[in-house]
mmCIF file of C-alpha atoms in Angstrom:
data_model
loop_
_atom_site.group_PDB
_atom_site.id
_atom_site.type_symbol
_atom_site.label_atom_id
_atom_site.label_comp_id
_atom_site.label_asym_id
_atom_site.label_seq_id
_atom_site.Cartn_x
_atom_site.Cartn_y
_atom_site.Cartn_z
ATOM 1 C CA MET A 1 100.545 -31.528 -198.892
ATOM 2 C CA SER A 2 97.094 -30.392 -200.599
ATOM 3 C CA GLU A 3 94.562 -28.231 -198.826
ATOM 4 C CA GLN A 4 91.992 -31.497 -199.134
ATOM 5 C CA ALA A 5 94.519 -33.724 -197.578
ATOM 6 C CA VAL A 6 95.157 -31.508 -194.417
ATOM 7 C CA GLU A 7 91.625 -31.406 -193.855
ATOM 8 C CA ILE A 8 91.083 -35.060 -193.938
ATOM 9 C CA GLN A 9 94.067 -35.657 -191.649
ATOM 10 C CA ILE A 10 92.335 -33.256 -189.563
ATOM 11 C CA ALA A 11 89.131 -34.735 -189.323
ATOM 12 C CA ASP A 12 90.438 -38.351 -188.730
ATOM 13 C CA GLU A 13 92.464 -37.071 -185.399
ATOM 14 C CA VAL A 14 89.363 -35.445 -184.164
ATOM 15 C CA GLU A 15 87.011 -38.582 -185.169
ATOM 16 C CA LYS A 16 90.380 -40.882 -182.776
ATOM 17 C CA LYS A 17 89.842 -38.168 -179.812
ATOM 18 C CA ASN A 18 85.879 -38.804 -180.150
ATOM 19 C CA MET A 19 86.803 -42.440 -179.809
ATOM 20 C CA SER A 20 88.742 -42.515 -177.205
ATOM 21 C CA GLY A 21 87.350 -40.311 -174.683
ATOM 22 C CA ALA A 22 83.613 -41.472 -175.262
ATOM 23 C CA THR A 23 83.481 -44.949 -176.068
ATOM 24 C CA GLU A 24 80.176 -46.497 -176.354
ATOM 25 C CA GLU A 25 78.793 -49.771 -175.251
ATOM 26 C CA GLN A 26 75.219 -51.672 -176.138
ATOM 27 C CA VAL A 27 73.765 -53.204 -173.173
ATOM 28 C CA GLU A 28 70.464 -54.756 -174.311
ATOM 29 C CA GLY A 29 70.100 -52.412 -177.207
ATOM 30 C CA ALA A 30 70.442 -49.207 -175.404
ATOM 31 C CA THR A 31 73.465 -47.082 -175.835
ATOM 32 C CA LEU A 32 75.336 -46.174 -172.411
ATOM 33 C CA LEU A 33 78.361 -44.298 -171.250
ATOM 34 C CA PRO A 34 80.758 -46.572 -169.598
ATOM 35 C CA ASN A 35 79.975 -44.814 -166.113
ATOM 36 C CA ASP A 36 76.329 -45.045 -166.923
ATOM 37 C CA ILE A 37 76.849 -48.648 -167.062
ATOM 38 C CA GLU A 38 79.077 -48.993 -164.198
ATOM 39 C CA THR A 39 76.507 -47.132 -162.000
ATOM 40 C CA ASN A 40 73.801 -49.519 -163.498
ATOM 41 C CA LYS A 41 75.703 -52.519 -162.449
ATOM 42 C CA GLN A 42 76.453 -51.028 -158.545
ATOM 43 C CA SER A 43 72.844 -49.890 -158.439
ATOM 44 C CA ALA A 44 71.338 -53.575 -159.550
ATOM 45 C CA LYS A 45 73.770 -55.449 -157.539
ATOM 46 C CA VAL A 46 72.546 -53.311 -154.510
ATOM 47 C CA SER A 47 69.047 -53.782 -155.499
ATOM 48 C CA GLY A 48 69.702 -57.622 -155.747
ATOM 49 C CA THR A 49 71.059 -57.939 -152.363
ATOM 50 C CA SER A 50 68.163 -56.142 -150.723
ATOM 51 C CA VAL A 51 65.232 -58.072 -152.102
ATOM 52 C CA VAL A 52 67.804 -61.620 -151.396
ATOM 53 C CA LYS A 53 67.551 -60.702 -147.668
ATOM 54 C CA GLN A 54 64.022 -59.462 -147.687
ATOM 55 C CA ASP A 55 62.736 -62.796 -149.007
ATOM 56 C CA SER A 56 64.913 -64.471 -146.529
ATOM 57 C CA THR A 57 63.974 -62.629 -143.715
ATOM 58 C CA SER A 58 60.112 -62.973 -144.442
ATOM 59 C CA GLU A 59 60.905 -66.569 -145.222
ATOM 60 C CA SER A 60 62.240 -67.256 -141.145
ATOM 61 C CA GLU A 61 59.826 -64.746 -139.951
ATOM 62 C CA SER A 62 57.304 -66.853 -141.390
ATOM 63 C CA ALA A 63 58.524 -69.998 -140.266
ATOM 64 C CA LYS A 64 59.156 -69.173 -136.946
ATOM 65 C CA ALA A 65 55.339 -67.888 -136.858
ATOM 66 C CA LEU A 66 54.152 -71.229 -137.935
ATOM 67 C CA ASP A 67 56.270 -73.484 -135.703
ATOM 68 C CA ARG A 68 54.715 -72.937 -132.128
ATOM 69 C CA PHE A 69 56.340 -76.027 -130.705
ATOM 70 C CA GLY A 70 59.422 -74.669 -129.092
ATOM 71 C CA TYR A 71 59.620 -76.542 -126.016
ATOM 72 C CA LYS A 72 62.817 -76.513 -124.307
ATOM 73 C CA ARG A 73 64.512 -79.173 -122.976
ATOM 74 C CA ALA A 74 63.009 -80.637 -119.100
ATOM 75 C CA LYS A 75 65.812 -81.632 -117.064
ATOM 76 C CA THR A 76 63.543 -83.012 -114.358
ATOM 77 C CA GLY A 77 61.788 -86.826 -114.307
ATOM 78 C CA GLY A 78 63.419 -90.149 -114.954
ATOM 79 C CA THR A 79 64.238 -89.849 -118.485
ATOM 80 C CA ALA A 80 66.211 -86.650 -118.368
ATOM 81 C CA GLY A 81 69.842 -88.351 -118.474
ATOM 82 C CA ILE A 82 69.333 -90.074 -121.551
ATOM 83 C CA PRO A 83 71.364 -89.191 -124.385
ATOM 84 C CA ALA A 84 69.666 -88.336 -127.782
ATOM 85 C CA PRO A 85 69.377 -90.452 -130.578
ATOM 86 C CA PRO A 86 71.717 -89.782 -133.754
ATOM 87 C CA PHE A 87 68.673 -89.956 -136.369
ATOM 88 C CA TYR A 88 66.119 -87.165 -134.977
ATOM 89 C CA LYS A 89 66.118 -83.511 -136.774
ATOM 90 C CA ARG A 90 65.106 -81.322 -133.382
ATOM 91 C CA ARG A 91 64.104 -81.495 -130.071
ATOM 92 C CA VAL A 92 60.555 -80.692 -128.727
ATOM 93 C CA GLY A 93 60.847 -80.939 -125.193
ATOM 94 C CA ASN A 94 62.398 -84.172 -124.369
ATOM 95 C CA PHE A 95 60.711 -85.703 -127.913
ATOM 96 C CA TYR A 96 62.864 -85.887 -130.829
ATOM 97 C CA VAL A 97 61.403 -85.279 -134.205
ATOM 98 C CA CYS A 98 62.392 -87.357 -136.695
ATOM 99 C CA HIS A 99 60.534 -86.206 -139.837
ATOM 100 C CA GLU A 100 57.774 -83.317 -140.090
ATOM 101 C CA ARG A 101 55.543 -81.139 -142.114
ATOM 102 C CA ARG A 102 55.037 -77.374 -142.207
ATOM 103 C CA TYR A 103 51.825 -75.624 -143.444
ATOM 104 C CA GLU A 104 51.342 -71.779 -144.488
ATOM 105 C CA ASP A 105 47.940 -71.364 -142.468
ATOM 106 C CA LYS A 106 48.109 -73.929 -139.740
ATOM 107 C CA ASP A 107 50.608 -75.730 -137.163
ATOM 108 C CA THR A 108 53.341 -77.663 -138.053
ATOM 109 C CA GLU A 109 52.277 -81.431 -138.479
ATOM 110 C CA LEU A 110 54.660 -83.586 -136.359
ATOM 111 C CA LEU A 111 54.865 -86.860 -138.151
ATOM 112 C CA CYS A 112 56.957 -89.109 -137.018
ATOM 113 C CA MET A 113 58.829 -89.001 -133.625
ATOM 114 C CA VAL A 114 60.193 -90.876 -130.575
ATOM 115 C CA GLY A 115 59.667 -90.318 -126.952
ATOM 116 C CA PRO A 116 62.280 -89.648 -123.967
ATOM 117 C CA CYS A 117 62.932 -93.385 -123.306
ATOM 118 C CA TRP A 118 63.673 -94.119 -126.796
ATOM 119 C CA PRO A 119 66.270 -96.822 -126.594
ATOM 120 C CA MET A 120 63.227 -98.873 -125.098
ATOM 121 C CA ILE A 121 61.833 -99.096 -128.390
ATOM 122 C CA PHE A 122 64.468 -101.829 -129.834
ATOM 123 C CA VAL A 123 64.224 -103.666 -126.570
ATOM 124 C CA THR A 124 60.441 -103.929 -126.365
ATOM 125 C CA SER A 125 60.351 -104.345 -130.091
ATOM 126 C CA GLY A 126 63.053 -107.344 -129.865
ATOM 127 C CA LEU A 127 61.203 -108.854 -127.030
ATOM 128 C CA ILE A 128 57.352 -108.773 -129.522
ATOM 129 C CA ILE A 129 59.523 -110.234 -132.325
ATOM 130 C CA ILE A 130 62.221 -112.788 -130.768
ATOM 131 C CA ILE A 131 59.516 -115.131 -129.149
ATOM 132 C CA PRO A 132 57.017 -115.757 -132.372
ATOM 133 C CA ILE A 133 60.154 -116.046 -134.794
ATOM 134 C CA LEU A 134 61.479 -118.713 -132.354
ATOM 135 C CA VAL A 135 58.085 -120.813 -132.793
ATOM 136 C CA CYS A 136 57.576 -119.910 -136.488
ATOM 137 C CA VAL A 137 61.237 -122.027 -136.714
ATOM 138 C CA PHE A 138 61.240 -124.454 -134.368
ATOM 139 C CA VAL A 139 57.778 -125.515 -133.390
ATOM 140 C CA ILE A 140 55.691 -125.029 -136.412
ATOM 141 C CA PRO A 141 57.285 -127.239 -138.532
ATOM 142 C CA GLU A 142 56.677 -130.087 -136.112
ATOM 143 C CA ILE A 143 52.761 -130.024 -137.063
ATOM 144 C CA GLU A 144 52.208 -132.780 -139.124
ATOM 145 C CA SER A 145 48.965 -132.135 -141.024
ATOM 146 C CA GLN A 146 49.987 -129.833 -144.254
ATOM 147 C CA SER A 147 46.827 -127.826 -144.208
ATOM 148 C CA THR A 148 47.458 -127.386 -140.284
ATOM 149 C CA TYR A 149 50.540 -126.242 -141.030
ATOM 150 C CA VAL A 150 49.763 -123.502 -143.421
ATOM 151 C CA ILE A 151 47.089 -122.061 -141.662
ATOM 152 C CA VAL A 152 49.023 -121.746 -138.027
ATOM 153 C CA LEU A 153 52.132 -120.701 -139.951
ATOM 154 C CA VAL A 154 49.765 -117.821 -141.797
ATOM 155 C CA PHE A 155 47.899 -116.825 -138.724
ATOM 156 C CA ALA A 156 51.502 -116.561 -136.717
ATOM 157 C CA ILE A 157 53.227 -114.075 -139.353
ATOM 158 C CA LEU A 158 49.743 -112.198 -139.443
ATOM 159 C CA ALA A 159 49.501 -111.756 -135.728
ATOM 160 C CA LEU A 160 53.127 -111.200 -135.566
ATOM 161 C CA LEU A 161 53.106 -108.107 -138.269
ATOM 162 C CA ALA A 162 49.707 -106.612 -136.588
ATOM 163 C CA THR A 163 51.619 -106.749 -133.374
ATOM 164 C CA THR A 164 54.953 -104.920 -134.472
ATOM 165 C CA THR A 165 52.619 -102.059 -136.752
ATOM 166 C CA SER A 166 50.714 -101.079 -133.714
ATOM 167 C CA TYR A 167 53.698 -100.637 -131.508
ATOM 168 C CA PHE A 168 55.723 -98.716 -134.099
ATOM 169 C CA LEU A 169 52.542 -96.479 -134.334
ATOM 170 C CA ILE A 170 52.720 -96.015 -130.389
ATOM 171 C CA ALA A 171 56.384 -94.921 -129.844
ATOM 172 C CA CYS A 172 56.453 -93.082 -133.186
ATOM 173 C CA SER A 173 53.587 -90.707 -133.116
ATOM 174 C CA ASN A 174 52.938 -87.581 -131.550
ATOM 175 C CA PRO A 175 50.701 -88.252 -128.807
ATOM 176 C CA GLY A 176 49.300 -84.867 -128.507
ATOM 177 C CA ILE A 177 51.495 -81.766 -127.845
ATOM 178 C CA GLN A 178 49.636 -78.751 -127.857
ATOM 179 C CA PRO A 179 51.575 -75.703 -129.580
ATOM 180 C CA ILE A 180 53.178 -73.127 -127.115
ATOM 181 C CA ILE A 181 50.120 -70.072 -126.519
ATOM 182 C CA LYS A 182 52.156 -66.952 -125.416
ATOM 183 C CA ASP A 183 48.529 -64.856 -125.390
ATOM 184 C CA LYS A 184 45.747 -65.846 -123.062
ATOM 185 C CA PRO A 185 43.091 -67.005 -125.957
ATOM 186 C CA GLY A 186 40.460 -67.222 -123.260
ATOM 187 C CA GLU A 187 38.865 -67.405 -119.602
ATOM 188 C CA ASN A 188 39.306 -71.440 -119.210
ATOM 189 C CA TRP A 189 43.296 -71.133 -120.052
ATOM 190 C CA THR A 190 45.684 -70.827 -117.278
ATOM 191 C CA TRP A 191 49.809 -70.119 -117.774
ATOM 192 C CA ASN A 192 51.950 -73.250 -116.883
ATOM 193 C CA PRO A 193 55.447 -71.563 -116.122
ATOM 194 C CA ASN A 194 56.907 -75.150 -116.775
ATOM 195 C CA ALA A 195 56.220 -74.987 -120.410
ATOM 196 C CA GLU A 196 56.027 -70.977 -120.353
ATOM 197 C CA SER A 197 52.768 -71.303 -122.484
ATOM 198 C CA PHE A 198 48.848 -71.200 -121.635
ATOM 199 C CA ARG A 199 46.678 -74.287 -121.656
ATOM 200 C CA PRO A 200 43.041 -75.121 -121.755
ATOM 201 C CA THR A 201 41.455 -77.658 -119.500
ATOM 202 C CA GLY A 202 42.560 -81.063 -119.836
ATOM 203 C CA VAL A 203 46.044 -80.094 -121.026
ATOM 204 C CA ILE A 204 48.817 -80.687 -118.523
ATOM 205 C CA TYR A 205 52.306 -80.507 -118.293
ATOM 206 C CA GLU A 206 54.043 -84.066 -118.559
ATOM 207 C CA PRO A 207 57.441 -83.663 -116.932
ATOM 208 C CA GLU A 208 59.025 -86.832 -118.486
ATOM 209 C CA SER A 209 58.758 -84.927 -121.975
ATOM 210 C CA GLY A 210 58.597 -81.451 -120.628
ATOM 211 C CA THR A 211 55.768 -80.450 -122.966
ATOM 212 C CA LEU A 212 52.079 -79.870 -122.796
ATOM 213 C CA ILE A 213 49.681 -82.839 -123.790
ATOM 214 C CA ASN A 214 46.149 -83.147 -124.213
ATOM 215 C CA LYS A 215 44.300 -85.918 -122.021
ATOM 216 C CA VAL A 216 47.564 -87.693 -120.706
ATOM 217 C CA ASP A 217 47.084 -91.215 -119.325
ATOM 218 C CA HIS A 218 50.428 -92.064 -118.226
ATOM 219 C CA PHE A 219 54.018 -92.400 -119.593
ATOM 220 C CA CYS A 220 54.955 -96.162 -120.698
ATOM 221 C CA PRO A 221 58.288 -96.816 -120.728
ATOM 222 C CA TRP A 222 58.217 -100.212 -122.971
ATOM 223 C CA THR A 223 56.912 -97.591 -125.636
ATOM 224 C CA GLY A 224 59.070 -94.895 -124.595
ATOM 225 C CA THR A 225 56.673 -92.615 -125.087
ATOM 226 C CA VAL A 226 53.363 -90.855 -123.410
ATOM 227 C CA ILE A 227 50.172 -92.375 -123.724
ATOM 228 C CA ALA A 228 47.367 -89.632 -124.553
ATOM 229 C CA GLU A 229 44.302 -88.638 -126.697
ATOM 230 C CA ASN A 230 46.340 -89.389 -130.227
ATOM 231 C CA ASN A 231 48.018 -92.620 -129.748
ATOM 232 C CA MET A 232 45.412 -94.194 -126.751
ATOM 233 C CA GLY A 233 43.646 -96.261 -129.416
ATOM 234 C CA ARG A 234 46.776 -97.304 -130.828
ATOM 235 C CA PHE A 235 47.785 -98.249 -127.448
ATOM 236 C CA VAL A 236 44.693 -100.265 -126.782
ATOM 237 C CA ALA A 237 44.918 -101.900 -129.877
ATOM 238 C CA PHE A 238 48.545 -103.028 -129.184
ATOM 239 C CA ASN A 239 47.674 -104.644 -125.941
ATOM 240 C CA THR A 240 45.010 -106.527 -127.659
ATOM 241 C CA CYS A 241 47.168 -107.484 -130.512
ATOM 242 C CA VAL A 242 50.397 -108.446 -127.848
ATOM 243 C CA CYS A 243 47.735 -110.347 -125.473
ATOM 244 C CA SER A 244 46.249 -112.188 -128.284
ATOM 245 C CA LEU A 245 49.738 -112.836 -129.926
ATOM 246 C CA LEU A 246 51.019 -114.444 -126.689
ATOM 247 C CA GLY A 247 48.029 -116.618 -126.368
ATOM 248 C CA PHE A 248 48.248 -117.865 -130.144
ATOM 249 C CA ASN A 249 51.798 -119.028 -129.544
ATOM 250 C CA ILE A 250 51.023 -120.772 -126.605
ATOM 251 C CA LEU A 251 48.192 -122.489 -128.238
ATOM 252 C CA ILE A 252 50.615 -123.599 -130.603
ATOM 253 C CA VAL A 253 52.968 -124.961 -128.400
ATOM 254 C CA ILE A 254 50.532 -127.126 -126.556
ATOM 255 C CA GLY A 255 48.659 -128.299 -129.860
ATOM 256 C CA THR A 256 52.171 -129.482 -131.411
ATOM 257 C CA TYR A 257 53.405 -131.129 -128.434
ATOM 258 C CA MET A 258 50.188 -132.484 -126.571
ATOM 259 C CA LEU A 259 47.359 -132.608 -129.165
ATOM 260 C CA ASP A 260 49.802 -133.904 -131.757
ATOM 261 C CA TRP A 261 48.723 -131.226 -134.446
#
């Protein structure tokens, strides 16, 4: 073997050893050794985990800070033994929240909720609907005049829609629950041990619902909820509608069978 061939063989063996001992990998255009690559992967994994944990922690703390409706369930009052409905998301005292909206700069808005006596919603709405439907099916068709028939039927349907709409606006709305406040905001605020919160003048603890509510009028079992500041106008509108609906149906019966409409 010539001297030149020996030198080429030695060079090949050295090159093979260098390649086996120092294999290089390309990562995003940079040349890294295997040990460096493994170290970077572990660092990225750890840092990514910490970022995820930090983000989730900050989100949970933010949600907890903005949600000040964490009332406990009240075990007093006549509605304490009523079971929870199957369609609610969470409980606020003895209320059942079905839909809410959270904000970053103000308190959670309780958009749809039912009261402690929620089964009465089905009872009352059934009573409201069944009588006008019976009148529309069995009495109004007896009216002989075609124009009178159309007018009476349209007014009967509109009166029924107005009554049921005003009813559900009462039964499924927030009556005016005050958020829980642990730090005393002013001199006119007093501590309520039942709600474990400070309350201003005009806000009282309602035992059936187990919450602090502004300007409570009464607890209405027919709507299943508390009548207070936020739904008082709707309650007045409902009473007006239901009385008008009842009177209108009585008038239809009298006009059909006694006045020969």
